[in-house]
Amino acid sequence: MKWLAIIALLVLLAVSTGFRKFAGILILICAVGGLIIWQYQIYEKNQTRNNILPSELIFEDLSLEPSYESYDITGRIINNSDTHTLSGVQLKLTVSDCKNDDKNDCIIISETDEYIYINIPSKQARDFKKNIYLYSDINIKGTLALDYSIEYAETN
């Protein structure tokens, strides 16, 4: 039955100029509608990222500890926004191997983007623990140093 409908559509496209115009306009309307919906979704996604500024978030007691075949990053996030609830934060993590606890003599061994799913109402704090994977063949010669930057924060 499906084949019969497809054959009928192809015959109509080949024979009828009115049907070709109708099909062309329908395809154009669907393409424009799809583009508008796609752009609106991008707009909505960016709106949730602009409600809380990275400067309104405070990270405390950030540490990196080895776990089974990976590392755990733990700490506390404080949401200093007046009105918005934090639903997640995207971090750019830089892990360095430092010789003799000297922060000036470090070499970067890993850079990764990590997203932390967390729900923090305004003017509150939550502790978090996130498992991150570095590389399996890292040979740590000194101590690990963790540096981060907040790429964006999302709200509900």
C-alpha positions as a printed NumPy array, in Angstrom:
array([[  0.   ,   0.   ,   0.   ],
       [  2.872,   2.367,   0.77 ],
       [  4.4  ,   1.678,  -2.633],
       [  1.159,   2.578,  -4.338],
       [  1.03 ,   5.94 ,  -2.531],
       [  4.655,   6.677,  -3.443],
       [  4.026,   5.8  ,  -7.1  ],
       [  0.925,   8.027,  -7.144],
       [  2.931,  10.952,  -5.709],
       [  5.673,  10.478,  -8.297],
       [  3.126,  10.367, -11.125],
       [  1.453,  13.536,  -9.836],
       [  4.844,  15.28 ,  -9.633],
       [  5.649,  14.254, -13.211],
       [  2.267,  15.09 , -14.76 ],
       [  0.664,  17.947, -12.815],
       [  2.319,  21.392, -12.745],
       [ -0.141,  22.562, -10.077],
       [  0.854,  19.677,  -7.801],
       [  4.556,  20.475,  -8.357],
       [  3.939,  24.085,  -7.278],
       [  1.968,  22.909,  -4.252],
       [  4.714,  20.421,  -3.269],
       [  7.439,  23.044,  -3.723],
       [  5.596,  25.602,  -1.578],
       [  4.88 ,  22.949,   1.074],
       [  8.563,  21.953,   1.21 ],
       [  9.611,  25.605,   1.442],
       [  7.13 ,  26.291,   4.284],
       [  8.328,  23.204,   6.189],
       [ 11.996,  24.217,   5.75 ],
       [ 11.375,  27.785,   6.96 ],
       [  9.267,  26.527,   9.89 ],
       [ 11.978,  24.043,  10.872],
       [ 14.625,  26.76 ,  10.733],
       [ 12.532,  29.065,  12.928],
       [ 11.939,  26.309,  15.508],
       [ 15.647,  25.4  ,  15.532],
       [ 16.709,  29.036,  16.059],
       [ 14.136,  29.447,  18.841],
       [ 15.519,  26.393,  20.635],
       [ 19.029,  27.846,  20.441],
       [ 17.7  ,  31.173,  21.75 ],
       [ 15.961,  29.46 ,  24.695],
       [ 19.104,  27.465,  25.499],
       [ 21.207,  30.633,  25.56 ],
       [ 18.645,  32.393,  27.75 ],
       [ 19.067,  29.751,  30.466],
       [ 22.835,  30.286,  30.293],
       [ 22.69 ,  34.054,  30.754],
       [ 20.604,  34.201,  33.941],
       [ 23.48 ,  33.484,  36.349],
       [ 26.831,  35.118,  35.683],
       [ 29.986,  33.103,  36.413],
       [ 30.982,  35.824,  38.878],
       [ 27.911,  34.961,  40.979],
       [ 29.229,  31.434,  41.646],
       [ 31.834,  30.664,  44.271],
       [ 33.743,  27.381,  44.4  ],
       [ 35.179,  26.386,  47.78 ],
       [ 37.473,  23.551,  48.886],
       [ 38.019,  22.244,  45.349],
       [ 40.152,  19.106,  45.428],
       [ 41.198,  16.34 ,  43.079],
       [ 41.605,  12.869,  44.54 ],
       [ 42.492,   9.624,  42.761],
       [ 39.827,   6.947,  42.618],
       [ 39.648,   3.634,  40.796],
       [ 41.097,   4.299,  37.29 ],
       [ 39.993,   7.956,  37.417],
       [ 39.849,  10.986,  39.68 ],
       [ 37.157,  12.585,  41.825],
       [ 36.758,  16.316,  41.96 ],
       [ 34.961,  17.484,  45.093],
       [ 34.045,  20.838,  46.507],
       [ 31.24 ,  23.238,  47.306],
       [ 29.394,  25.607,  44.978],
       [ 27.739,  28.728,  46.366],
       [ 25.013,  30.335,  44.248],
       [ 25.02 ,  34.085,  44.961],
       [ 22.302,  34.871,  42.434],
       [ 19.429,  36.863,  43.883],
       [ 16.629,  35.107,  41.992],
       [ 17.772,  32.131,  39.881],
       [ 18.258,  28.484,  40.79 ],
       [ 21.419,  26.905,  39.378],
       [ 20.778,  23.638,  37.526],
       [ 24.271,  22.99 ,  36.181],
       [ 27.665,  24.479,  35.473],
       [ 30.165,  23.861,  32.657],
       [ 33.794,  23.967,  33.795],
       [ 37.067,  23.998,  31.91 ],
       [ 39.442,  21.997,  34.104],
       [ 43.213,  22.154,  33.808],
       [ 45.201,  19.541,  35.722],
       [ 48.911,  20.161,  36.194],
       [ 51.8  ,  18.137,  37.585],
       [ 53.813,  20.424,  39.871],
       [ 57.272,  19.705,  41.224],
       [ 57.777,  20.119,  44.967],
       [ 54.485,  21.957,  45.579],
       [ 55.791,  24.908,  43.527],
       [ 52.92 ,  26.409,  41.518],
       [ 55.418,  28.131,  39.209],
       [ 57.046,  24.88 ,  38.114],
       [ 54.043,  23.02 ,  36.674],
       [ 53.315,  21.247,  33.436],
       [ 49.756,  20.776,  32.169],
       [ 48.921,  17.107,  31.846],
       [ 45.206,  17.324,  31.069],
       [ 42.549,  19.789,  29.975],
       [ 38.936,  18.752,  29.933],
       [ 35.441,  20.212,  29.859],
       [ 33.176,  18.86 ,  32.585],
       [ 29.501,  19.556,  33.241],
       [ 28.27 ,  19.329,  36.832],
       [ 24.546,  18.643,  37.226],
       [ 23.491,  20.253,  40.485],
       [ 20.412,  22.027,  41.831],
       [ 21.226,  25.045,  44.01 ],
       [ 18.525,  27.608,  44.877],
       [ 19.532,  31.261,  45.089],
       [ 21.69 ,  32.253,  48.055],
       [ 22.413,  28.618,  48.96 ],
       [ 25.328,  26.187,  48.662],
       [ 25.714,  22.495,  47.833],
       [ 28.605,  20.072,  48.02 ],
       [ 29.382,  18.016,  44.934],
       [ 31.494,  15.09 ,  43.838],
       [ 32.198,  14.44 ,  40.16 ],
       [ 34.166,  11.577,  38.691],
       [ 36.444,  12.715,  35.87 ],
       [ 38.642,  10.644,  33.609],
       [ 42.101,  11.884,  32.787],
       [ 44.402,   9.653,  30.777],
       [ 45.249,   6.111,  31.789],
       [ 48.982,   6.481,  31.144],
       [ 49.643,   9.607,  33.238],
       [ 52.759,   9.285,  35.356],
       [ 52.529,  11.831,  38.181],
       [ 55.995,  12.966,  39.255],
       [ 55.034,  15.706,  41.721],
       [ 51.711,  16.869,  43.083],
       [ 48.517,  17.487,  41.157],
       [ 47.269,  21.042,  40.875],
       [ 43.753,  21.824,  39.697],
       [ 42.742,  25.026,  37.965],
       [ 39.284,  25.792,  36.592],
       [ 37.291,  28.397,  34.752],
       [ 33.512,  28.636,  34.514],
       [ 32.346,  28.552,  30.897],
       [ 28.646,  29.004,  31.686],
       [ 26.007,  28.356,  34.311],
       [ 22.507,  27.064,  33.49 ],
       [ 19.204,  27.697,  35.2  ],
       [ 15.876,  25.878,  35.07 ]])
